[in-house]
Tab-separated table of C-alpha atoms in Angstrom:
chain	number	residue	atom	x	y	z
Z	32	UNK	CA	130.252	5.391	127.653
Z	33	UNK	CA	131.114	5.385	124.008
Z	34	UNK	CA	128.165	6.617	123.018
Z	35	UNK	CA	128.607	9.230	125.961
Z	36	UNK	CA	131.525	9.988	124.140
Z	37	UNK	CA	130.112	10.854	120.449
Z	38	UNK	CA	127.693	13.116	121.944
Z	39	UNK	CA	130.327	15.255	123.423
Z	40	UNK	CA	132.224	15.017	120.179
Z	41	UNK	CA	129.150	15.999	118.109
Z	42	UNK	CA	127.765	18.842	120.075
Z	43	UNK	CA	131.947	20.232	119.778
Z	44	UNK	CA	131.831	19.457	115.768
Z	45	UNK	CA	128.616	21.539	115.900
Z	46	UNK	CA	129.713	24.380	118.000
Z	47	UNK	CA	133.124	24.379	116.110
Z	48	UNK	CA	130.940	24.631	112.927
Z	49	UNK	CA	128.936	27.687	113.817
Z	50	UNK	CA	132.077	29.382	114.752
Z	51	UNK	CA	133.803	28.981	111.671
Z	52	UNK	CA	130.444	30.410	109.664
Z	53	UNK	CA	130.536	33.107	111.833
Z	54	UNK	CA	134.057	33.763	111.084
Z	55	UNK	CA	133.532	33.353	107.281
Z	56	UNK	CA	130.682	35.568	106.955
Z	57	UNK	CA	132.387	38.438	108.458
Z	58	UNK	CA	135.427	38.492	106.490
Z	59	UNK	CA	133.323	38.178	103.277
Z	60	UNK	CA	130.553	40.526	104.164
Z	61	UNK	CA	130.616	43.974	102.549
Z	62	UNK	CA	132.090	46.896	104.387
Z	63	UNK	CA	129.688	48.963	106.422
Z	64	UNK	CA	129.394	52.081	104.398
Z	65	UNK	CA	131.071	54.775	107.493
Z	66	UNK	CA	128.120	57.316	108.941
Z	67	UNK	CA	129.344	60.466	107.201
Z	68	UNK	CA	125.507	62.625	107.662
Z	69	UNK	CA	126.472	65.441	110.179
Z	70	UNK	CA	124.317	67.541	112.469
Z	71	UNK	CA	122.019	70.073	111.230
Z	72	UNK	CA	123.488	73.575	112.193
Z	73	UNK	CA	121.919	76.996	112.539
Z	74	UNK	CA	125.381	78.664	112.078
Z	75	UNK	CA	125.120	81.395	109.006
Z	76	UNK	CA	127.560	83.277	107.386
Z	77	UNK	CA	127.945	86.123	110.063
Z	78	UNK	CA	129.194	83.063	112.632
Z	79	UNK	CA	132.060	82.420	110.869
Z	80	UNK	CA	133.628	85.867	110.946
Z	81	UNK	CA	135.902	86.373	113.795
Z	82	UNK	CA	137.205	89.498	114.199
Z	83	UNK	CA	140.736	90.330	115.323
Z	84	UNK	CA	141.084	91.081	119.063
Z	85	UNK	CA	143.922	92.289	121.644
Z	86	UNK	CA	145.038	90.741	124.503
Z	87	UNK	CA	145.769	93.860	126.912
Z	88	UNK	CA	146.184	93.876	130.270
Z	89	UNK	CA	147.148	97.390	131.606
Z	90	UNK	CA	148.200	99.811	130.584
Z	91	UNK	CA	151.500	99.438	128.744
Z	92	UNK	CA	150.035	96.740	126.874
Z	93	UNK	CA	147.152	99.106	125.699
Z	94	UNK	CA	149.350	101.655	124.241
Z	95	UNK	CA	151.431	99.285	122.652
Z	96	UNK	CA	148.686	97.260	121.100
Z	97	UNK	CA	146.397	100.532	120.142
Z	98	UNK	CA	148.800	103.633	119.404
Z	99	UNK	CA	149.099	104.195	115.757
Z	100	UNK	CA	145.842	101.637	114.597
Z	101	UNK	CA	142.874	102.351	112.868
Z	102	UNK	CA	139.748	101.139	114.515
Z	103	UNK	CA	136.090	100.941	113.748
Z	104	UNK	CA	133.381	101.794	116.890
Z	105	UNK	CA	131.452	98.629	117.597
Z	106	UNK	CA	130.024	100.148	120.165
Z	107	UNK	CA	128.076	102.315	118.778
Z	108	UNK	CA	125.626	105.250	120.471
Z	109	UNK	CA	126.903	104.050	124.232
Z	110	UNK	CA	129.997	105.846	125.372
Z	111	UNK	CA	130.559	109.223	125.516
Z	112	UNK	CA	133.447	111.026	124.259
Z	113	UNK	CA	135.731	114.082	124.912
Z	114	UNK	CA	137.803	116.921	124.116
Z	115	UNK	CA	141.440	116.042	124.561
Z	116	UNK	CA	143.635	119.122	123.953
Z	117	UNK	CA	146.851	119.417	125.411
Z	118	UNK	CA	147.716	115.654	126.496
Z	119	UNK	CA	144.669	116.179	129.230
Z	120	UNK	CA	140.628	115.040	128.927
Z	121	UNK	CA	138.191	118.098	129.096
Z	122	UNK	CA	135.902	115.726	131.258
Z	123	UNK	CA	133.915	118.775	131.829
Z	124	UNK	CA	132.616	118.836	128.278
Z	125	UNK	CA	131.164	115.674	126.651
Z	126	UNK	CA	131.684	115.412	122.733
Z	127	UNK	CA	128.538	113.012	122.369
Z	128	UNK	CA	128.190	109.506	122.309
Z	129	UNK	CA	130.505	107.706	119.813
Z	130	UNK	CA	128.719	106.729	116.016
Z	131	UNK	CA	128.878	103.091	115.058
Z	132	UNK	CA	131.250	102.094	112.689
Z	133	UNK	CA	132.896	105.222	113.475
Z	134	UNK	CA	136.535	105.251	111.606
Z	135	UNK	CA	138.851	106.591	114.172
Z	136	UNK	CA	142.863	106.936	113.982
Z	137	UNK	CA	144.310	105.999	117.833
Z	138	UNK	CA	147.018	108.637	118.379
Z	139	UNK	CA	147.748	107.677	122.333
Z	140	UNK	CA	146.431	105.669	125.310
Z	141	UNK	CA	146.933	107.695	128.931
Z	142	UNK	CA	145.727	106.754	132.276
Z	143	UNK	CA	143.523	109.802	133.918
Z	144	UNK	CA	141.322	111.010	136.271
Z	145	UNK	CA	137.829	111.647	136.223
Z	146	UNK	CA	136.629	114.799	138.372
Z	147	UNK	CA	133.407	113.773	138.485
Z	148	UNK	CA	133.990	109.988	139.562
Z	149	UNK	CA	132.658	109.550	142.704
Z	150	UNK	CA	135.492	109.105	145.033
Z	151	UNK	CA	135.954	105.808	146.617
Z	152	UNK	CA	137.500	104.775	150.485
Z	153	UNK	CA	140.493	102.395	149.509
Z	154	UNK	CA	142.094	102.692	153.147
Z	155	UNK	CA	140.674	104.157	156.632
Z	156	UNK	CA	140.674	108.031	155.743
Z	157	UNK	CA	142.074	107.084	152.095
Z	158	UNK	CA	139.665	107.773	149.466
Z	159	UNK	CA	140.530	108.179	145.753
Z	160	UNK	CA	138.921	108.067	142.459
Z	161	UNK	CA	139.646	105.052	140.205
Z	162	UNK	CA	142.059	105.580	136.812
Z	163	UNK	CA	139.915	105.917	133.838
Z	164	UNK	CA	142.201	104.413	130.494
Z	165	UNK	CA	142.022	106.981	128.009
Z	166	UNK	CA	142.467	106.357	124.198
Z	167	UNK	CA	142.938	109.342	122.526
Z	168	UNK	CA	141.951	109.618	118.366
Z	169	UNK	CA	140.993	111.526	115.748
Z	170	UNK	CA	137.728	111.025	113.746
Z	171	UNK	CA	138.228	110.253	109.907
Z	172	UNK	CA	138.802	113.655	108.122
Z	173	UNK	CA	138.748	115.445	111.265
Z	174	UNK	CA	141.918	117.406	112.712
Z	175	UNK	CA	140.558	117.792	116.211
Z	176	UNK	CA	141.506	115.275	119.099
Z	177	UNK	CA	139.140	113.487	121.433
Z	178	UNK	CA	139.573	110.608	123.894
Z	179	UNK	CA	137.201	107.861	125.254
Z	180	UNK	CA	137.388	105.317	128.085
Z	181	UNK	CA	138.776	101.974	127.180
Z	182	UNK	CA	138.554	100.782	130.971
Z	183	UNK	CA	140.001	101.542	134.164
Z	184	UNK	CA	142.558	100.933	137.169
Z	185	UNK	CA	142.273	100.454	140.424
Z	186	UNK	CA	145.148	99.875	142.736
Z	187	UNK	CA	146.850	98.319	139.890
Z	188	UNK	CA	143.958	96.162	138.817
Z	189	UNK	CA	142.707	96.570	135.174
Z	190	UNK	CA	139.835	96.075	133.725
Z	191	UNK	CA	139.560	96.811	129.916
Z	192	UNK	CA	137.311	96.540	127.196
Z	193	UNK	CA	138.995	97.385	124.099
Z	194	UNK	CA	137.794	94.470	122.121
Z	195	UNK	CA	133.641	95.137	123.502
Z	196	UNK	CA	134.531	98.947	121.921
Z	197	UNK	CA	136.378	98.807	118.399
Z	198	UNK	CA	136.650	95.889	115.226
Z	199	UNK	CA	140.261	95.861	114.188
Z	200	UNK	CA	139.586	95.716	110.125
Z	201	UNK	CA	136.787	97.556	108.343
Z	202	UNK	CA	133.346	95.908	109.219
Z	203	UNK	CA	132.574	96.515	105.614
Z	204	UNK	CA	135.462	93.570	104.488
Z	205	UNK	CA	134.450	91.219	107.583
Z	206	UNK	CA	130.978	91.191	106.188
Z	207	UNK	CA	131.577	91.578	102.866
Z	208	UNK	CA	128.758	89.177	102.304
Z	209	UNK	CA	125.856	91.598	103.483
Z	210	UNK	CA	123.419	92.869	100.906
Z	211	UNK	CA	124.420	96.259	99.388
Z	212	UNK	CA	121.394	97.330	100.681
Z	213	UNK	CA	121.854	96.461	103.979
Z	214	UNK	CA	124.904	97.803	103.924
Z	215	UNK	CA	123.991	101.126	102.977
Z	216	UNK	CA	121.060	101.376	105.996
Z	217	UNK	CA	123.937	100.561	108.186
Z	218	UNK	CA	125.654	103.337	106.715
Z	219	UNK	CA	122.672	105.865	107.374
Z	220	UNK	CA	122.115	104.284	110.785
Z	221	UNK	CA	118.926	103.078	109.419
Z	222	UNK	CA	116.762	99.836	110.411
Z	223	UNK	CA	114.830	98.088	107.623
Z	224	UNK	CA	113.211	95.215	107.392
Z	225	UNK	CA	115.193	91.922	106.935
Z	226	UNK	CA	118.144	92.900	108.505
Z	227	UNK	CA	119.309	90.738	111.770
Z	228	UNK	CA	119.688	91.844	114.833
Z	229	UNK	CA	123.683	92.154	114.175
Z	230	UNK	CA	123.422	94.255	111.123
Z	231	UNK	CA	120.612	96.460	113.245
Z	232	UNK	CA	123.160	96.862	115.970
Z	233	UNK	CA	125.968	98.129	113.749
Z	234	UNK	CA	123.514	100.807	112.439
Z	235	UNK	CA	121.530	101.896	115.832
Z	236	UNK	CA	124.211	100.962	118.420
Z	237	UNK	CA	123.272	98.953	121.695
Z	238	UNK	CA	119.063	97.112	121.749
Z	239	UNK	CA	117.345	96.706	124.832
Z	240	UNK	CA	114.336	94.329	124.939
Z	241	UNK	CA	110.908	96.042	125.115
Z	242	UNK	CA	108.868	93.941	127.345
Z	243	UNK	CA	109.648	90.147	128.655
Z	244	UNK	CA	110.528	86.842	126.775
Z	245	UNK	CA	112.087	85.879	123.510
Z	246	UNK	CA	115.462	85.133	122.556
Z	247	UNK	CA	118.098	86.465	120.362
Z	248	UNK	CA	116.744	86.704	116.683
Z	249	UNK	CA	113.271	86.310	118.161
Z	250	UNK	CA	112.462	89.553	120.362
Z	251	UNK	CA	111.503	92.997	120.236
Z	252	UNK	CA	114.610	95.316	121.043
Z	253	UNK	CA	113.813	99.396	121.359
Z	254	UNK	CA	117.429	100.951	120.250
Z	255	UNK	CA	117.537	104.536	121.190
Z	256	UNK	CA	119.688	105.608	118.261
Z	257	UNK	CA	121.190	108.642	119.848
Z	258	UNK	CA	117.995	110.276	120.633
Z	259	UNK	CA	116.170	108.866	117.455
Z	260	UNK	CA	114.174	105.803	119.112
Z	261	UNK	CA	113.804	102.792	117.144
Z	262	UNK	CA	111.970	99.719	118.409
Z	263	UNK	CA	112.850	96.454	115.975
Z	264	UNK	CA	110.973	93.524	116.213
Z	265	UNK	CA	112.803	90.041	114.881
Z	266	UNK	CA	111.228	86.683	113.578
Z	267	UNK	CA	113.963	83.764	113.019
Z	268	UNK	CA	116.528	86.929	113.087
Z	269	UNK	CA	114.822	88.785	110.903
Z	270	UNK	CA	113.845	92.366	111.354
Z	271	UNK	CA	109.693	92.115	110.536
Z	272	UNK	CA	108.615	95.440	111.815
Z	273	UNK	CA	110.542	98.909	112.396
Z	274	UNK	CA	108.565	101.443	114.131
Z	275	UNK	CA	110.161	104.804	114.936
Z	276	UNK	CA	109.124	106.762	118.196
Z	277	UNK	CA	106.693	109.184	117.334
């Protein structure tokens, strides 16, 4: 039994020992240095801009957040434009589709109605054609007034896209960091080689994909420039060939 005993004693002396040089080494070993590498990212300059943007919702809010500003088109070559004289649209008459980076001075936002919106049925025997929101501008050093559609109403519902149509502060300051000479093909609504798919945007206006596959930066996009067809094609987001319509 005693020697029973000193077995049981021994194997706890033994296990007590172990402990303690557990215990002792990790108080005296030498900090872990702290995992500070961090994840590759494909982020570049242009991601880091973010443009101011307004938070309307109908009307009111539109003409409070837009009368009086100076706004740049963003969207460029895609929405057509028209005479306002006399607090009404000439809907009748198109003015052409707005130039990118177009520097306009918002004088008003209205609510009107198109004549040649296709009426819709909103009740049995009820039919009606939906608001169209109106901001009305005038084109840097021009005295004439025009007015595009910033969205529209329907019973009360809005839907706008003021912040899909104009940039807030000059384009130029936002991406200061361009190349001069990318800036000046943006200027002429020109597409050269090298630019992104961005910077060819801002010049041509709106790209739609010539045939199927690829991904943004890494696609063939035919831009019809307001008549003047352009079809980009982008490696890594890099413009590699520009070949205007013949």
């Amino acid at each position: 039994m005693r020697k029973q005993i000193q077995i049981i004693l021994l194997v706890f002396l033994v296990l007590a020992g172990i402990r303690l040089f557990f215990i002792y080494r990790g108080r005296h070993a030498a900090p872990t240095a702290p995992n500070t590498a961090r994840p590759t990212s494909n982020l570049n300059a242009d991601d880091y801009v973010v443009p101011t943007q307004v938070h309307s919702t109908d009307l009111k809010s539109a003409k409070e957040d837009l009368s009086g500003k100076t706004v740049w088109v963003k969207a460029g070559n895609q929405v057509n434009y028209f005479p306002y004289v006399g607090g009404q649209v000439d809907f009748k008459h198109s003015a052409g589709l707005l130039p990118p980076l177009k520097k306009l001075q918002i004088t008003n936002v209205i609510q009107s109605t198109d004549p040649n919106a296709k009426a819709e049925e909103i009740a049995p025997g009820v039919r009606v054609r939906a608001q169209r929101v109106m901001a009305a501008f005038k084109p840097e050093g021009e005295t004439k007034s025009y007015a595009v559609s910033i969205g529209g109403s329907r019973g009360g519902d809005y839907t706008l896209y003021i912040n899909d149509m104009f940039f807030f502060e000059d384009p130029h300051q936002l991406y200061k960091h361009w190349p001069p000479e990318i800036w000046a093909a943006v200027d002429q609504h020109q597409a050269v080689k090298g630019m992104n798919e961005l910077q060819a945007a801002l010049a041509l206006g709106a790209g739609i994909p010539a045939g199927s596959g690829g991904s943004f930066g890494n696609r063939t996009l035919k831009f019809d420039n307001n008549g003047h067809s352009v079809t980009v094609t982008f490696e890594s987001n890099r413009a590699t060939q520009v070949v205007p319509a013949s």
